[in-house]
Amino acid sequence: MDRENFIQSSVRIRHAEKKLLTKQQLQRLADAKNLEDAIKLLNETSYSSELSKLDRPENYEQVLSEVLNKTYKEAMEISPEKSLVEILSCKYDYHNLKVLVKENILKEKFDSMYCMLDGNEIEAFRELALKNDEGLSKDFKECLDFFETTKDPQDIDIFIDKKYFEKVLSLAEEFKLEMITEYFKAMIDFINLRTFIRCRKQNQVKETLEKVLIKGGDIETDKILDMFYEDIEILPIKLKAYKIGRVLSKIVEEYKNTNSLNSFEKSMDDYLVEIVRKAKSIHYGAEVIFSFLFAKELEIKNLRLILVGKVNGLSADFIKERLREVYV
C-alpha cells in the first residue's frame, strides 16, 4: 500500500481530528444534571448540525447514527483504498448477517435489530445476501447449512464471528501494516480470554471452549485450552510474555472481587486506543484514516454511555468510571 497515495486524505483527516471531543468535554457532559443539559452542551460541539434536526432529546440515537453514517461515507469518498474503510465497517455487515440468518430460521423480520450505516438499505442487504453466491452471501448460506447440522442457535454467532475475523485478518495481511494487524490480533486475544473466563464461570466442558475460540490472535488457541483446568488467577502469570499480558492482572482481579466482567470491554477498548494512537506520529498513510474511524466510533460509544446514563439517572462518577480513553 503506497503511502504517497494517502497524502491528501491524511491532511483532511488531520483537520477532522481537531473536532473530536476531548476527555475534558466528555467529562463535562457526564457532569450535566440531566439529558436535556447534556444535549445543550453537546450542541456546542461538532454535533450541532445534526442536533438541530432533533425533535426531542430522547431521540439522541438518531444523531449518533447519522454522525457515524456520515463519517463512514466521507472516509469512503476520500480513501484511495476502499478496503481500508471496509475493514472497520464490515463488522456491521456481519452483525446484520446474524440477524438475517435468524430471520430465515424463524421466518420473521427483525428490522430493529439491524445496524445499517444507512437505515434504508435493509431490504437491499437481504436481497443481496439471498441472491449472490460470493462474500457475505456465501457465508450466509454456509451458516444456514451449519445450523441445519447442529440445530444450536448459539452456533450462528460462533460461525459468523469466526467468518468476520477471517475477513478482517485477510484484509489486514493485504495491507501489510503492523498497527492494523496488531489491532485485530489484540481484539481476538481479548475475546478469546473473555470466552475462556465465561466458560469456566458457567462450568462448561473443554470441548465447548475449543469450539468457540477464534484463531488468528497472538495467543495460540492451544495455549488457552491447555489452561482450562487451572485457576483463572494464573492467567496473568502464564500469559505475561504476550502483549496483552500486562492488562490481565486488572481484569482478573476485578473478576475475582466481583465475579463480574463489567469492565472487560473498557479494558479492551483502552488497550486498543493505545495501539491506534501510534498513528499520531505518522504524517500520512492508511493508518491515519483507520485511526480516525476508530476514534470516531469510540467517541460515539462514549456519548452513548453518557446519554444512556442521563436517561437512567446515573451519577456522574458512575458514568465517568465507564468512559473509554480518547484518541486525542
XYZ file of C-alpha atoms in Angstrom, residues 50-274:
225
model
C -27.213 17.036 13.435
C -28.689 18.079 16.789
C -30.557 20.933 15.114
C -32.768 18.302 13.442
C -33.583 16.562 16.718
C -37.257 16.811 17.708
C -36.764 15.674 21.313
C -33.672 14.871 23.463
C -34.719 11.254 23.970
C -34.167 10.618 20.244
C -30.417 11.260 20.518
C -29.686 7.849 18.970
C -30.773 9.275 15.604
C -27.996 11.848 15.847
C -25.345 9.311 16.805
C -26.348 7.027 13.940
C -26.384 9.896 11.457
C -22.921 11.090 12.513
C -21.483 7.571 12.243
C -23.064 7.096 8.828
C -21.735 10.454 7.639
C -18.232 9.685 8.948
C -18.017 6.406 7.061
C -19.369 7.927 3.855
C -16.817 10.721 3.942
C -13.998 8.295 4.707
C -15.052 6.108 1.787
C -15.046 9.134 -0.511
C -11.539 10.309 0.377
C -9.787 6.971 0.901
C -7.720 5.798 -2.103
C -8.178 2.234 -0.781
C -11.848 1.429 -0.132
C -10.981 -1.854 1.629
C -9.314 0.231 4.351
C -12.740 1.605 5.319
C -14.355 -1.785 4.807
C -12.085 -3.449 7.375
C -13.800 -1.414 10.108
C -17.283 -1.121 8.614
C -17.689 -4.824 7.824
C -18.443 -5.606 11.484
C -21.879 -4.130 10.802
C -22.320 -6.438 7.811
C -21.514 -9.487 9.913
C -23.798 -8.352 12.718
C -26.553 -7.943 10.138
C -25.736 -11.362 8.743
C -26.532 -12.872 12.143
C -29.901 -11.104 12.081
C -30.624 -12.303 8.557
C -29.808 -15.923 9.395
C -32.120 -15.792 12.412
C -34.855 -14.211 10.279
C -34.644 -17.089 7.821
C -34.705 -19.727 10.541
C -37.602 -18.193 12.490
C -39.454 -16.888 9.401
C -39.800 -13.425 10.969
C -38.364 -9.998 10.243
C -36.274 -8.135 12.841
C -35.706 -4.732 11.255
C -34.979 -3.088 14.620
C -32.022 -5.426 15.206
C -30.112 -4.347 12.090
C -27.193 -1.937 12.385
C -27.118 -0.321 8.967
C -24.821 2.591 8.228
C -27.740 3.652 6.079
C -31.075 2.601 7.554
C -32.725 2.481 4.132
C -30.542 -0.409 2.963
C -32.042 -3.266 4.992
C -34.099 -4.720 2.161
C -31.210 -4.301 -0.266
C -28.958 -6.166 2.176
C -31.472 -9.022 2.392
C -31.786 -9.295 -1.370
C -28.041 -9.224 -1.972
C -27.343 -11.927 0.612
C -30.085 -14.173 -0.765
C -29.210 -13.810 -4.461
C -25.414 -13.821 -4.697
C -23.018 -16.707 -4.117
C -19.905 -14.806 -3.042
C -18.684 -12.919 0.029
C -21.393 -12.392 2.643
C -23.878 -14.433 0.606
C -21.565 -17.433 0.719
C -21.127 -17.028 4.473
C -24.910 -16.698 4.850
C -25.606 -19.966 3.041
C -22.794 -21.795 4.845
C -24.137 -20.607 8.189
C -27.639 -21.886 7.402
C -26.188 -25.257 6.403
C -24.100 -25.316 9.584
C -27.164 -24.612 11.724
C -29.120 -27.371 9.975
C -26.401 -29.753 11.131
C -26.054 -28.578 14.739
C -29.517 -27.106 15.495
C -27.851 -24.942 18.160
C -28.771 -21.205 17.900
C -25.518 -20.266 19.651
C -23.615 -21.750 16.714
C -24.916 -18.954 14.469
C -22.958 -16.321 16.406
C -19.906 -18.575 16.701
C -19.833 -19.351 12.979
C -20.303 -15.740 11.837
C -17.836 -14.309 14.373
C -15.176 -16.643 13.005
C -16.006 -15.633 9.431
C -15.753 -11.972 10.420
C -12.279 -12.344 11.862
C -11.165 -14.414 8.881
C -12.261 -11.492 6.714
C -10.550 -8.697 8.674
C -7.327 -10.642 9.181
C -7.220 -11.375 5.455
C -7.614 -7.670 4.683
C -5.028 -6.738 7.322
C -2.500 -9.112 5.747
C -3.065 -7.435 2.372
C -2.339 -4.013 3.886
C 0.916 -5.217 5.475
C 0.566 -2.522 8.155
C 1.759 -3.551 11.605
C -0.613 -1.299 13.547
C -3.777 -2.618 11.888
C -2.706 -6.262 12.208
C -1.805 -5.722 15.880
C -5.234 -4.149 16.467
C -7.214 -7.156 15.236
C -4.918 -9.740 16.812
C -5.320 -7.999 20.173
C -9.091 -7.956 19.743
C -9.100 -11.716 19.110
C -6.953 -12.313 22.210
C -9.316 -10.284 24.387
C -12.416 -12.022 23.032
C -10.860 -15.476 23.488
C -9.863 -14.757 27.087
C -13.301 -13.368 27.890
C -14.782 -16.551 26.411
C -12.358 -18.625 28.494
C -13.460 -16.922 31.733
C -17.148 -17.208 30.846
C -16.837 -20.904 30.035
C -15.165 -21.511 33.383
C -17.805 -19.438 35.186
C -20.609 -21.435 33.540
C -18.885 -24.771 34.242
C -18.710 -25.565 30.543
C -16.653 -28.506 29.280
C -13.341 -28.018 27.494
C -14.854 -29.099 24.174
C -17.250 -26.126 24.303
C -14.363 -23.701 24.690
C -12.480 -25.362 21.846
C -15.491 -24.858 19.566
C -15.844 -21.124 20.243
C -12.200 -19.968 20.330
C -11.171 -17.783 17.380
C -7.871 -18.454 15.640
C -5.539 -15.687 14.484
C -4.605 -13.887 17.695
C -1.147 -13.641 19.202
C -2.112 -16.146 21.891
C -2.439 -19.598 20.363
C -5.797 -21.268 20.996
C -3.958 -24.410 22.160
C -2.262 -22.287 24.838
C -5.666 -21.168 26.130
C -7.068 -24.702 26.037
C -4.066 -26.005 27.993
C -5.014 -23.661 30.853
C -8.622 -24.826 31.028
C -8.313 -26.761 34.275
C -6.114 -24.198 36.017
C -7.257 -21.370 38.285
C -8.212 -18.177 36.443
C -5.785 -16.252 38.628
C -2.934 -17.954 36.768
C -3.776 -16.138 33.503
C -1.570 -13.038 34.110
C 1.352 -15.284 35.019
C 1.023 -17.777 32.178
C 0.433 -15.041 29.585
C 2.820 -12.348 30.816
C 5.046 -12.808 27.742
C 2.202 -11.825 25.407
C 1.361 -8.232 24.500
C -1.922 -8.065 26.398
C -0.439 -9.839 29.410
C 0.178 -6.574 31.267
C -3.535 -5.701 31.475
C -4.759 -9.142 32.514
C -3.977 -8.647 36.210
C -6.529 -5.835 36.463
C -9.186 -7.840 34.614
C -8.659 -10.986 36.690
C -8.535 -9.003 39.944
C -11.871 -7.368 39.159
C -13.423 -10.709 38.270
C -12.116 -12.276 41.486
C -13.580 -9.450 43.606
C -16.917 -9.008 41.830
C -17.488 -12.245 39.896
C -18.241 -9.918 37.000
C -16.639 -8.873 33.725
C -18.384 -5.485 33.563
C -15.203 -3.539 32.873
C -13.762 -6.046 30.408
C -14.966 -4.121 27.342
C -13.474 -0.914 28.738
C -10.118 -2.618 29.329
C -10.148 -3.906 25.756
C -11.111 -0.530 24.265
C -8.468 1.309 26.298
C -5.826 -1.160 25.140
C -6.890 -0.761 21.502
C -6.682 3.033 21.870
C -3.022 2.640 22.828
